[in-house]
Every structure is written in C-alpha cells, then in structure tokens.
mmCIF file of C-alpha atoms and ligand atoms in Angstrom:
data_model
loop_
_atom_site.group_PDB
_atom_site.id
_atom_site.type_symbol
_atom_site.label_atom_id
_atom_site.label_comp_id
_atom_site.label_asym_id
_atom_site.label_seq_id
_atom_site.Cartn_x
_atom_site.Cartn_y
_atom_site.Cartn_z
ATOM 1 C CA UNK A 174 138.137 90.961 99.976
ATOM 2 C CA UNK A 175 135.608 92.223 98.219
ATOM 3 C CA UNK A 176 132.862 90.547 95.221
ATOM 4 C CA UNK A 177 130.776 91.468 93.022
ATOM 5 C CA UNK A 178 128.733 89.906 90.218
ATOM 6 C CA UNK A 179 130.084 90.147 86.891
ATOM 7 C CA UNK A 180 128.686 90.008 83.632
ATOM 8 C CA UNK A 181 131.724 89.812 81.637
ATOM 9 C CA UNK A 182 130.454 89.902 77.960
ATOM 10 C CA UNK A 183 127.419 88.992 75.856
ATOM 11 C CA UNK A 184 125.952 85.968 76.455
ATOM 12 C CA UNK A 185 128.153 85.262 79.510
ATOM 13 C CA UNK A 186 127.034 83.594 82.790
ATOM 14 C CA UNK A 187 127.002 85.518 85.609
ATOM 15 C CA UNK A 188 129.848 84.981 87.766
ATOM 16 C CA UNK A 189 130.563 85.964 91.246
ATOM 17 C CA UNK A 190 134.344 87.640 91.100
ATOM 18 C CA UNK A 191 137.038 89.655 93.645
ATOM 19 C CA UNK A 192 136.751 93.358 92.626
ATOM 20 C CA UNK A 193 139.064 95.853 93.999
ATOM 21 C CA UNK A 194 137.499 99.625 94.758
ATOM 22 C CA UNK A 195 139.486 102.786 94.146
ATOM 23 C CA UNK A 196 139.410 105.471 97.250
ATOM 24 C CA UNK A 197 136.209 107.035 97.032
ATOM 25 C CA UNK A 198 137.323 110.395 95.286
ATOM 26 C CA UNK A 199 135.824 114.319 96.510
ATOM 27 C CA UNK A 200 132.393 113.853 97.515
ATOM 28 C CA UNK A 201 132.021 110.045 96.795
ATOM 29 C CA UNK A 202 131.160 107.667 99.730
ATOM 30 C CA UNK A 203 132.478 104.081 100.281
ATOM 31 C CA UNK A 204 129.371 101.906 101.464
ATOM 32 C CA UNK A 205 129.618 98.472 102.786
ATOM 33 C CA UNK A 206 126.639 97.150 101.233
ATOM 34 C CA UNK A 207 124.628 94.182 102.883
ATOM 35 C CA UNK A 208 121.652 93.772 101.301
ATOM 36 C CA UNK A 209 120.662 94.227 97.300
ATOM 37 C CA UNK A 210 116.945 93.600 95.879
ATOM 38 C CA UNK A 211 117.114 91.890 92.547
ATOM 39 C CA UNK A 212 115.181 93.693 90.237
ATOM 40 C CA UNK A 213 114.076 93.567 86.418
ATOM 41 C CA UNK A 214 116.768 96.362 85.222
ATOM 42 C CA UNK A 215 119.429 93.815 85.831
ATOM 43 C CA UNK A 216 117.668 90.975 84.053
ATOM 44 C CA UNK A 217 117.405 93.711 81.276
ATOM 45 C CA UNK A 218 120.927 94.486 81.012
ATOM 46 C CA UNK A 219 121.335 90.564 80.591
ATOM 47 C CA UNK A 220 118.831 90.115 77.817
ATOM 48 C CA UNK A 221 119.933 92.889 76.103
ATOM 49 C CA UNK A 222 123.275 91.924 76.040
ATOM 50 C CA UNK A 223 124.608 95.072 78.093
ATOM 51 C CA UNK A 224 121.708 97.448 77.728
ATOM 52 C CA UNK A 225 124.479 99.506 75.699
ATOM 53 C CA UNK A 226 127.227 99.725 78.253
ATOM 54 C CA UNK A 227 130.665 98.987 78.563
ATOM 55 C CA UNK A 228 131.788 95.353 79.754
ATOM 56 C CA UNK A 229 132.748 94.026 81.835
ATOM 57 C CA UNK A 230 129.409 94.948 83.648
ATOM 58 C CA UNK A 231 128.853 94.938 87.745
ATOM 59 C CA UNK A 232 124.898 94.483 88.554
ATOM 60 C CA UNK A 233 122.994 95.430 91.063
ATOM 61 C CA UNK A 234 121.231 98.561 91.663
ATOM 62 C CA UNK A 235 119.080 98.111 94.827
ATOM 63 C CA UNK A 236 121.093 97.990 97.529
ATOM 64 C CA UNK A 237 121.426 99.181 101.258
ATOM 65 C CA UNK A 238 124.121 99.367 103.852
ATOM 66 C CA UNK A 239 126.631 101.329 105.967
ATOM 67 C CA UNK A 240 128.837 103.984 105.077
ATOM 68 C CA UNK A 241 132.368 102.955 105.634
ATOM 69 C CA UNK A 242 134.357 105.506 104.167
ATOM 70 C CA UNK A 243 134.227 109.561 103.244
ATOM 71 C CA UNK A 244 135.925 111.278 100.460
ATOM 72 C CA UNK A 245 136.459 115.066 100.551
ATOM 73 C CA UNK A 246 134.406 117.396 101.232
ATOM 74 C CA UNK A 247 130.929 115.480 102.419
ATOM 75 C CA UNK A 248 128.775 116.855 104.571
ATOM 76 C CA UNK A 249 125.763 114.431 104.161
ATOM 77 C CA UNK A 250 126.511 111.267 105.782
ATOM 78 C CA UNK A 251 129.552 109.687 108.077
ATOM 79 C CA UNK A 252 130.868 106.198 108.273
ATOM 80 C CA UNK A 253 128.521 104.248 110.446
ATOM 81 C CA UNK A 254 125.429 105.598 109.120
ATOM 82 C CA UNK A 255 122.478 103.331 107.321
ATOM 83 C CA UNK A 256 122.130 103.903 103.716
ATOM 84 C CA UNK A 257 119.942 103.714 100.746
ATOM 85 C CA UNK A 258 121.565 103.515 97.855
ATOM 86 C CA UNK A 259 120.089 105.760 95.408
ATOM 87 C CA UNK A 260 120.204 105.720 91.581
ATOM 88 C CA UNK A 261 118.750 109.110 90.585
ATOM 89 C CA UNK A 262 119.651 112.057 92.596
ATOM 90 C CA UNK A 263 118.899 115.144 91.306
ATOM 91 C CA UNK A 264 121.534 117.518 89.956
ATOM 92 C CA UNK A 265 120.278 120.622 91.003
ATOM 93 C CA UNK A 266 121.444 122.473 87.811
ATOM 94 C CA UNK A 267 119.441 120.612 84.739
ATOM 95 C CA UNK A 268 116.343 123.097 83.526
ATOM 96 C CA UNK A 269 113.644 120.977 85.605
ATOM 97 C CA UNK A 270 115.997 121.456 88.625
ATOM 98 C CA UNK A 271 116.219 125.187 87.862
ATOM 99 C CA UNK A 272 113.075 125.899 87.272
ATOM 100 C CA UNK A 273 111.776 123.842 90.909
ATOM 101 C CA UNK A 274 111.137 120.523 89.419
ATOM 102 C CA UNK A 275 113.592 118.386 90.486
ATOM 103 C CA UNK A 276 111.069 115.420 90.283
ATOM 104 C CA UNK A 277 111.504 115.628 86.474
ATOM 105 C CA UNK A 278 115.414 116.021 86.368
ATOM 106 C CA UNK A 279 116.578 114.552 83.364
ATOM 107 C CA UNK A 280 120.515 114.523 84.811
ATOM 108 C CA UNK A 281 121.454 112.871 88.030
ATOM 109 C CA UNK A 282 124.344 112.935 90.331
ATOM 110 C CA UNK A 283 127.022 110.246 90.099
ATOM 111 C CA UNK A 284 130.481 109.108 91.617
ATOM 112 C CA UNK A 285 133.199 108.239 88.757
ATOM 113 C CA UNK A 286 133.802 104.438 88.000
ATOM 114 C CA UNK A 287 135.815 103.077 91.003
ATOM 115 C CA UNK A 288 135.088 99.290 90.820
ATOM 116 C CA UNK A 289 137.741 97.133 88.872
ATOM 117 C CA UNK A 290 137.954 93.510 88.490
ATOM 118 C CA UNK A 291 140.438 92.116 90.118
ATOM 119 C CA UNK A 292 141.708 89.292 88.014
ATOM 120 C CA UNK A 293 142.332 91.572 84.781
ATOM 121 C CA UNK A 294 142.236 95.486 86.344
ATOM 122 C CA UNK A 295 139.687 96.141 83.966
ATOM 123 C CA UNK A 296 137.184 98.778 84.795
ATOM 124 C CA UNK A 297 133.623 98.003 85.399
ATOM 125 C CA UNK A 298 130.196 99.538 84.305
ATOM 126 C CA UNK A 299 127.791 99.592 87.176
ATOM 127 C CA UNK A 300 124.432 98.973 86.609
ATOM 128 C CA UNK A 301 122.386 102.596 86.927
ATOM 129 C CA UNK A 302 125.980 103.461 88.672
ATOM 130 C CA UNK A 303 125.016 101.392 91.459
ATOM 131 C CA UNK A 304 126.972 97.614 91.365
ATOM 132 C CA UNK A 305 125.450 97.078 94.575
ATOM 133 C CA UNK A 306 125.551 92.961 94.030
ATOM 134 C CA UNK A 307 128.874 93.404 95.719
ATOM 135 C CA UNK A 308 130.114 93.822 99.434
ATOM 136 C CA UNK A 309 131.225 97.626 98.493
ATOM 137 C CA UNK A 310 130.019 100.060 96.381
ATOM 138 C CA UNK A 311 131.385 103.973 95.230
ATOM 139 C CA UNK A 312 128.222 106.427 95.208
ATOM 140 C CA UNK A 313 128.172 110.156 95.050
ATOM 141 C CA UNK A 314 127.501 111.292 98.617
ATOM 142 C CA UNK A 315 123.832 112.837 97.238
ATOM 143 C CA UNK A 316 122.779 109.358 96.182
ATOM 144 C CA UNK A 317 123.510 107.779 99.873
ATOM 145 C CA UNK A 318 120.426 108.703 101.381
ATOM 146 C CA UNK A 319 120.196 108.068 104.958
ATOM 147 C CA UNK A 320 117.763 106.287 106.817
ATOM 148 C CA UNK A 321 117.140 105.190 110.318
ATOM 149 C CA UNK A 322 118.915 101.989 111.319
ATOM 150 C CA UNK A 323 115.694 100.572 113.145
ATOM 151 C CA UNK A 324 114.422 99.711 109.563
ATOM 152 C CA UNK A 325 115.785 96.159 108.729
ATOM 153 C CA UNK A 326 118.696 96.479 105.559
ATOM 154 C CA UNK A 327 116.597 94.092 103.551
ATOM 155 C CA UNK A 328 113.850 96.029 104.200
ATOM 156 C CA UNK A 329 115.130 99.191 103.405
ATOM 157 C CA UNK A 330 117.120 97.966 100.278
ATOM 158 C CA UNK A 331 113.577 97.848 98.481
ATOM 159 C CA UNK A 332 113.745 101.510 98.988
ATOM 160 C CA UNK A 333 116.626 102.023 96.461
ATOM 161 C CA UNK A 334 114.130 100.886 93.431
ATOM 162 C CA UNK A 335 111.291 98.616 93.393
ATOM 163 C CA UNK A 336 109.377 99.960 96.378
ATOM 164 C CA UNK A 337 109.645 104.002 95.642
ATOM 165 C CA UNK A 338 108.864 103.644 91.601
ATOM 166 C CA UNK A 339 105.806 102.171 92.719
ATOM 167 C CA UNK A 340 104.582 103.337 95.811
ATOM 168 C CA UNK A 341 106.199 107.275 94.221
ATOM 169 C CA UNK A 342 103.800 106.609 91.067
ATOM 170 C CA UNK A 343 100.864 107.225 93.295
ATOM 171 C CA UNK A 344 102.633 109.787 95.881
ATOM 172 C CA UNK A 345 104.629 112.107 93.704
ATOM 173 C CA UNK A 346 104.975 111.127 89.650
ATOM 174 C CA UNK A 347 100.966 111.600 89.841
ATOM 175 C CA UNK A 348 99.731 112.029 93.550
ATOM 176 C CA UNK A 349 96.356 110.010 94.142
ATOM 177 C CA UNK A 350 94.391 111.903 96.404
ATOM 178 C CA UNK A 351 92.054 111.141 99.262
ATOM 179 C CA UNK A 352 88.797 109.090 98.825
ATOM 180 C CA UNK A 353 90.131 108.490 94.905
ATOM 181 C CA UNK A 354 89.670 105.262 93.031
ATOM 182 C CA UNK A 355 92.497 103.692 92.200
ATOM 183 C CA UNK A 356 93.153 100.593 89.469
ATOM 184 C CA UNK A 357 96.594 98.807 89.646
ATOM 185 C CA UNK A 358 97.398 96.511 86.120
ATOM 186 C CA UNK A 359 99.904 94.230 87.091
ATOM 187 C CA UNK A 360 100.663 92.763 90.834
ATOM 188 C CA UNK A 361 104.782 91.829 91.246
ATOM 189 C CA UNK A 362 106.734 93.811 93.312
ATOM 190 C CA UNK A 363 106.410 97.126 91.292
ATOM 191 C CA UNK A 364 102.471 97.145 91.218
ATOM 192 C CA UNK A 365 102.503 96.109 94.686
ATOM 193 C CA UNK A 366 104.433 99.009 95.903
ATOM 194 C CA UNK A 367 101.848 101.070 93.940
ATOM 195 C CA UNK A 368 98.708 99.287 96.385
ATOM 196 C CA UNK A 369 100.969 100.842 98.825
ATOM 197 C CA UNK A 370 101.416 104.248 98.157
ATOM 198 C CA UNK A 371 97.524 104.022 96.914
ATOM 199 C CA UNK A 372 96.589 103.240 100.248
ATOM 200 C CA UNK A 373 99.010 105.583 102.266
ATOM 201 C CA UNK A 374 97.817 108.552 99.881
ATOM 202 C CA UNK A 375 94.104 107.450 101.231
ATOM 203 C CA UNK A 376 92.767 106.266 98.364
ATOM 204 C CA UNK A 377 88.876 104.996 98.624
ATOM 205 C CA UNK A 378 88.938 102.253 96.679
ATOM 206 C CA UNK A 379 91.971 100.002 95.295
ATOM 207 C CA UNK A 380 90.949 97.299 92.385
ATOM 208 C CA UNK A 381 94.192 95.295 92.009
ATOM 209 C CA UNK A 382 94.591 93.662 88.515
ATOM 210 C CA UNK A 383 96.489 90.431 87.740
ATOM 211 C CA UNK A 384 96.286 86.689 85.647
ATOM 212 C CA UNK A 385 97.899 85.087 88.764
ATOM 213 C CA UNK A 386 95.557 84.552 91.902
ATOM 214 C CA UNK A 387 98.689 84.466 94.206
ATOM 215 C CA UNK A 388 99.457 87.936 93.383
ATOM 216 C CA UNK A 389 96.025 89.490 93.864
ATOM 217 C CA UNK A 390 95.847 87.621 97.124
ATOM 218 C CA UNK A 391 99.027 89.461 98.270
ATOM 219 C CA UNK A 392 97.588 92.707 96.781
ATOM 220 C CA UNK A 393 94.525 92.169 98.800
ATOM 221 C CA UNK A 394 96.905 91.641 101.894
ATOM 222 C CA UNK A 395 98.996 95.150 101.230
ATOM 223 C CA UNK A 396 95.857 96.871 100.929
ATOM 224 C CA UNK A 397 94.004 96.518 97.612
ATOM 225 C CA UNK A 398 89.733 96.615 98.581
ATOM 226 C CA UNK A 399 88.883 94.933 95.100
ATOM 227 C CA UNK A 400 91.050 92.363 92.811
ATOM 228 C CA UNK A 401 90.147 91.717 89.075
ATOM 229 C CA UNK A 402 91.186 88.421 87.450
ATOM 230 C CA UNK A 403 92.389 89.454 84.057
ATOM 231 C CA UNK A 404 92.478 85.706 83.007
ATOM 232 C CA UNK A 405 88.941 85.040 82.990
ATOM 233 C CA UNK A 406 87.185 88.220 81.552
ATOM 234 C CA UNK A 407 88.341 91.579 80.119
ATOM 235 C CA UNK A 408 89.369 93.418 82.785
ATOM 236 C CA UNK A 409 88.842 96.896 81.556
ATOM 237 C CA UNK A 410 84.711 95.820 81.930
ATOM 238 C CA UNK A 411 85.651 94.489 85.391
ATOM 239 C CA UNK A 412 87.323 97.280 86.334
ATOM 240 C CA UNK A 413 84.178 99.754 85.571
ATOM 241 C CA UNK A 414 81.946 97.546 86.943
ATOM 242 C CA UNK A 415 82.937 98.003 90.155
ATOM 243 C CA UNK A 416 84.169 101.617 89.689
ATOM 244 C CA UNK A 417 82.137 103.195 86.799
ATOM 245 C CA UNK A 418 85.737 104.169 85.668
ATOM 246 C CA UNK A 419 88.557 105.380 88.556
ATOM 247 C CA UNK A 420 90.703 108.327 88.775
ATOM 248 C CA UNK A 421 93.509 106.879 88.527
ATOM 249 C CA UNK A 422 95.311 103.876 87.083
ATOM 250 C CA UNK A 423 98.932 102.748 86.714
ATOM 251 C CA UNK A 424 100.003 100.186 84.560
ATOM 252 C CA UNK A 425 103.118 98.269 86.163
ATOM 253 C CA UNK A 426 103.653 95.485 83.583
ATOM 254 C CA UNK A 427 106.046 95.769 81.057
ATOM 255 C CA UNK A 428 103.445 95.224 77.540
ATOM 256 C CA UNK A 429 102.173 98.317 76.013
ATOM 257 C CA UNK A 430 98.774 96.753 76.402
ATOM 258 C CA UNK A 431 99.129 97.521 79.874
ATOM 259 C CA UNK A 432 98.971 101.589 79.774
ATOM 260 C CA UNK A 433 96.545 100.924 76.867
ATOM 261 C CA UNK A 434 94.072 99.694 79.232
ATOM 262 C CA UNK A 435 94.963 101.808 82.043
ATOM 263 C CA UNK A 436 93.880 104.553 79.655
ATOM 264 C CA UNK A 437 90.797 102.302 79.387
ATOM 265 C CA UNK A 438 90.111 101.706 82.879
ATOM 266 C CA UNK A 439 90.035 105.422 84.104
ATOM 267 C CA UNK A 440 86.517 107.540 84.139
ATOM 268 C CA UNK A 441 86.289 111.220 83.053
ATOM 269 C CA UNK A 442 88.942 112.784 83.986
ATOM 270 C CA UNK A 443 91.523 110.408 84.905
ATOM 271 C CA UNK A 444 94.831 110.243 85.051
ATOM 272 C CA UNK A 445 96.611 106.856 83.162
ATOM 273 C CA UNK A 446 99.894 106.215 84.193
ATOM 274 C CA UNK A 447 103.108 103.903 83.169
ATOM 275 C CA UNK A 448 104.836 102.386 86.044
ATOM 276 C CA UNK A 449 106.740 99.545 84.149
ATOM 277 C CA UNK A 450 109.733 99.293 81.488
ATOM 278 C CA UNK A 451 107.805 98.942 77.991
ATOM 279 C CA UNK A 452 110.287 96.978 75.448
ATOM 280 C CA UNK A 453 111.764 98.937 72.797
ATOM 281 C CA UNK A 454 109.434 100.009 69.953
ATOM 282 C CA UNK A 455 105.890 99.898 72.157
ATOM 283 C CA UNK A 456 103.963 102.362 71.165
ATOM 284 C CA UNK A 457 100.320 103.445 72.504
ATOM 285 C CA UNK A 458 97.040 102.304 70.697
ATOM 286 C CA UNK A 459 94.551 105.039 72.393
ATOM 287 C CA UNK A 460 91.553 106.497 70.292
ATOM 288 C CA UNK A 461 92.950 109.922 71.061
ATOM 289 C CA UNK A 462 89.851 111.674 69.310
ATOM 290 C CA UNK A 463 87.119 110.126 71.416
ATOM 291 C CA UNK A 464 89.480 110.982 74.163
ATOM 292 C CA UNK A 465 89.258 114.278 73.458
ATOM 293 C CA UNK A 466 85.195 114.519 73.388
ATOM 294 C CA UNK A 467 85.408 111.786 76.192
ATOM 295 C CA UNK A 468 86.805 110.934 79.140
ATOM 296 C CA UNK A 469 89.417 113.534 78.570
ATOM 297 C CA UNK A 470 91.961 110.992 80.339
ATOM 298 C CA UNK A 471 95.444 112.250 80.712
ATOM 299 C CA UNK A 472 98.358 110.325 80.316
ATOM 300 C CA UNK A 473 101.862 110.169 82.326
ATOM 301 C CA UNK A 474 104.752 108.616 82.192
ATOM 302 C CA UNK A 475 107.428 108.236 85.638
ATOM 303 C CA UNK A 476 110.335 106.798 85.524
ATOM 304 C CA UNK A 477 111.665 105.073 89.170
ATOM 305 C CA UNK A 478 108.068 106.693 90.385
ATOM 306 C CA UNK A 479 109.982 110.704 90.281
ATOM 307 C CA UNK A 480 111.247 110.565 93.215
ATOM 308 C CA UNK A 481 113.739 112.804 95.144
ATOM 309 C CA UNK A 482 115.748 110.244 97.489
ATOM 310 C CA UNK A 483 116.908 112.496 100.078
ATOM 311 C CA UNK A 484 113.413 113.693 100.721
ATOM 312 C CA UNK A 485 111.525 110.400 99.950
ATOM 313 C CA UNK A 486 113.029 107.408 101.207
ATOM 314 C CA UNK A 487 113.400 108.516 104.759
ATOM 315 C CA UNK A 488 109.566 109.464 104.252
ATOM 316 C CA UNK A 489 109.235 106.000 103.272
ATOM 317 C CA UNK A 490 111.434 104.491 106.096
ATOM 318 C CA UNK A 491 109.496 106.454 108.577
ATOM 319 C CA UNK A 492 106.019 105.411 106.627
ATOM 320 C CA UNK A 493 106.990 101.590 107.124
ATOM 321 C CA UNK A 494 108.252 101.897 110.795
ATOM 322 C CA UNK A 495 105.472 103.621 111.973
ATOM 323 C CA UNK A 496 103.025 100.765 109.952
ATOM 324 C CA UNK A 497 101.786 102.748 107.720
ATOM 325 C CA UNK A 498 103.554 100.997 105.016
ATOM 326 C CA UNK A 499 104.131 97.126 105.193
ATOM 327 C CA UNK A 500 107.817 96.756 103.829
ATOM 328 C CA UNK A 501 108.411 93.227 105.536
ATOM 329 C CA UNK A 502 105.810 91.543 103.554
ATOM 330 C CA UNK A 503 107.858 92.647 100.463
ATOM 331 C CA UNK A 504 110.739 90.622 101.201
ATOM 332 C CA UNK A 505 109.588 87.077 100.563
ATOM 333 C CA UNK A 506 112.928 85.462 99.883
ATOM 334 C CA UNK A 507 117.232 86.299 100.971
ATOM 335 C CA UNK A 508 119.710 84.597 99.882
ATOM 336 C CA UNK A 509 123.773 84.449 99.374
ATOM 337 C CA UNK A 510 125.062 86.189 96.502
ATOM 338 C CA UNK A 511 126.376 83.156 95.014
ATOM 339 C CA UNK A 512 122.335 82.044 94.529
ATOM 340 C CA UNK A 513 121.723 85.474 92.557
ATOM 341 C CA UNK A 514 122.212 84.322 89.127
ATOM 342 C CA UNK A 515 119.745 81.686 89.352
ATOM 343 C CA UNK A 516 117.154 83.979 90.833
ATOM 344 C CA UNK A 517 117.585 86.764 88.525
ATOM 345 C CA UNK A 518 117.003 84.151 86.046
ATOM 346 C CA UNK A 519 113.759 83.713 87.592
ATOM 347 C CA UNK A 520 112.846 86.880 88.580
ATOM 348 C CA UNK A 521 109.262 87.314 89.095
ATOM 349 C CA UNK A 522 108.422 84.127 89.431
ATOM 350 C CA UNK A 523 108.529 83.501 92.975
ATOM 351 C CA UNK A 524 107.430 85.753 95.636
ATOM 352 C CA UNK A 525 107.396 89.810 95.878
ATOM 353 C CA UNK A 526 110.691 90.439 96.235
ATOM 354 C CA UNK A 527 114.015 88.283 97.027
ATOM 355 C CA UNK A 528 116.862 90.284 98.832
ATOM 356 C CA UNK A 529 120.719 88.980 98.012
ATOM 357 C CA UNK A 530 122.329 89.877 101.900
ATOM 358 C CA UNK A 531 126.041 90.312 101.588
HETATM 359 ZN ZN1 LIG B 175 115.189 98.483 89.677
HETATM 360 ZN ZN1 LIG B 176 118.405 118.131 87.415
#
C-alpha cells in the first residue's frame, strides 16, 4: 500500500490517504521515497487555497529515496540507487538552455501525473510535480539525481529544496567569492543553508541577521563569524558597522523589507540578492537614483538558488560527507507522516528543519 498526504479541497485538513501509482511511463522513474523535508511551498499551497492547481492536491516536494522501478528508455539511474528528488531539471531546449544557461531555464523536465487517490480514482496535482509526502513518487528520470548512499536519506532529502536554494544563492544564482563579506537577513532553514554555501565559497566574513537569538546561535554554529540582532537596533547600521557595507547580501525571509535592506546592507559594488518567496504584490522600495551615483548595488533574484541538480546535489552530497558542509545539524526533528500536518502547521517554528521518514 501506498500514502500520501492529501489536500482534498480549499480549506480542507490535511489527511493522510491510500494512493495508487500508474507504471512509471518512457523515461519516468518509480522511487520509493523515505524521507521528505517539510518546507514553506507546501504551507503555501495550503494558505493559498491550492496555489492555483488542480485538487485534489498531493504535497511534498523535498524528498529522497531509492529507485524502485524504470520506465523505458533510462539511462540515468537503476532500481537500487539513492535519490534526490529534484523539482527543476533543466530542459535542455528553452532559450537559456540553448544559449548555455541552463541555471536560468525557465522550463523544466517533468513525468506526467501518475498518482491517483485511491478511494475516488481521481487524479492528483503534485506539489512542484514532486508528492513526495508519500511512500512512492513518479519523477522524470532527469529529476532523480543520484547521490551516494553513505549520505543519511534525511540528510540528503534537504538537498531536494531547502538546502540547495540557499546554500546555491551564494554558489551559483550569485557566486560569493573568496575573502568576500557576506550578510545573511533571515536565519530558518533557507538562510541557514545560505551561511553554508557562504562559508564553503570562502567567504571572509559572515554577519548572520535575525529577531530570534536561537537562530543566530545556530547560524553562528554553521559558520556565520558575526550575528546582528535585528530586534534591538536597525540592522542595516549594524550590519555596516562591522562591515563598512559587504559584497554580498541575500535576503531569505519572505517580506519585501527583507531585499530592501539587503540592498541597504551591501557597500559599493554589491550584489543584493532574494533568497525567499515574497507574497504576491511586494514590490521593491530602493532609491534607484542614489543607487546609480552610489553604491551602484546590483540586484538578483534566484529562484530554488539556480541550481542544476544533476551537477549540484552530488556536489553537495560530496561537500557534506567530506565536512565541508554540516547537513546533520539541519535536521533537528523526524517524524511519521501521520505528524506532518501538525508540523507544517508550524513550520518554522521549531528547529532548522524537520524530516517526515516514510
Ligand atoms: Zn521547498
Ligand atoms: Zn531550459
């Protein structure tokens, strides 16, 4: 038997249910998955009662496990072998893939629906065509990325979202180099994966921003040199205090105000980033003028940190084997599937990261 959580319709409880998977078709892979990060994009489809898709909805979107089953014609992976699951994988034919961009592909990869509920045979969305809060999932074999099996599943789970649109921000979406100075606005698991991929780019100095002094402590711990209490004074003066103004800053909270004073934060010639979701509507409140005949700051955008999975995550894998990344300390909480509604409901509120093992 297989479940999955179900968000039937608008306003609905979650609900774990028995779904039944079609075969995987050509080029789809059937992966037993056994551990899924919960992550804000799920809590988003919730509050936004579907986040536009069809219901009934399956959630879930950062999972890991074990290919079980091969349709026709892959090449990639076998059954046995430890996946990622990925959510963007780039199509290869979209005109940032053509022209040797694939970090900025706008299309991605994607198996067909497969996943019905059982009860009623009706077809279900899958969150980012994941639905990896269930035992199996359908992806297209380019969005199974493989990774070694040393690497704990809970672990490497975090690999399928959270962890690479943070710690990519600084590698890839807008690499920090060596000896740069780095400021961080916002420390759950997003901005914490962004300390990380500071640090393993070799940033000099790391200023970790956050209201909440249990989350600067655990940026201090993944490898942030300064923390700034933005309850207390405005952080933007903090932040130059100790910097003069740094090269580069990311903003991993979901308010506008957050990229506002990333923009803020950076010295000539920085580079502001947006890690996090804004809501619908935000717009940016930057003096673009004295930009221009100041700091000359630029101003990027990534979405899931630009990363191309096959390339990245085993990077990443590798990177947290070897040390040089500290995965484990991102995994603060696991739990049954059954307990998943209650912590998506409070998402963000305890810990870095809590992993649903299936
Ligand atoms: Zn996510
Ligand atoms: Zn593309």
């Amino acid at each position: 038997m297989t479940r999955g959580l179900v968000y039937a319709e608008p306003g609905a409880d979650l609900v774990v249910e028995e779904i039944v998977l079609d075969p995987p078709g050509p080029n789809e892979v059937q992966v037993r998955i056994e551990a899924c990060g919960l992550c804000h994009t799920d809590v988003h489809v919730v509050e936004t009662n579907g986040w536009g898709m069809e219901f009934p909805i399956l959630l879930g979107h950062e999972g890991a496990g074990t290919v079980e089953e091969v349709g026709s014609g892959v090449t990639a992976v076998a059954p046995g072998d430890r996946v990622v699951v990925a959510w963007r994988a780039p199509c290869g034919k979209c005109r940032s893939c053509t022209r040797g961009d694939p970090r900025r592909c706008s299309s991605a990869l994607r198996a067909k629906p497969r996943a019905r509920r059982a009860s009623d045979g009706a077809m279900l969305s899958a969150v980012l065509r994941c639905g990896t809060l269930a035992d199996r999932a359908i992806v297209h074999e380019a969005c199974a990325v493989k990774v070694p099996e040393e690497l704990p599943v809970e672990q490497a789970a975090l690999l399928a979202c959270g962890f690479s649109t943070g710690a990519g921000a600084a590698l890839w979406a807008t690499p920090v180099h060596e000896g740069a100075s780095v400021a961080v606005i916002g420390c759950g698991g997003v901005g914490l994966a962004v300390v990380q991929g500071a640090k393993l780019a070799g940033a000099g100095r790391i200023v970790a921003v956050d209201v909440a002094a249990e989350k600067r402590e655990a940026a201090r711990m993944l490898g942030a040199t300064d923390v700034v209490d933005a309850s207390t004074a405005d952080p933007i003066a903090q932040v130059k205090e100790l910097t003069r103004g740094v090269d580069f800053a990311f903003s991993a909270i979901g308010a506008s105000s957050g990229l506002d004073q990333a923009v803020r934060m950076c010295g000539y010639g920085g580079v502001a980033t947006l890690v996090g979701v804004p809501s619908e509507g935000a717009t940016l409140g930057v003096d673009l003028y004295r930009n221009v005949f100041g700091p000359k700051v630029g101003i990027a955008v990534t979405h899931g940190g630009d990363t191309i999975p096959q390339e990245d995550f085993p990077f990443l894998a590798r990177a947290a084997l070897d040390g040089r990344l500290d995965l484990a300390r991102f995994v603060t909480a696991t739990i049954p599937l059954e307990k998943a509604p209650a912590a998506l409901e409070r998402l963000g509120r305890d810990g870095i990261r809590t992993v649903v093992r299936l």
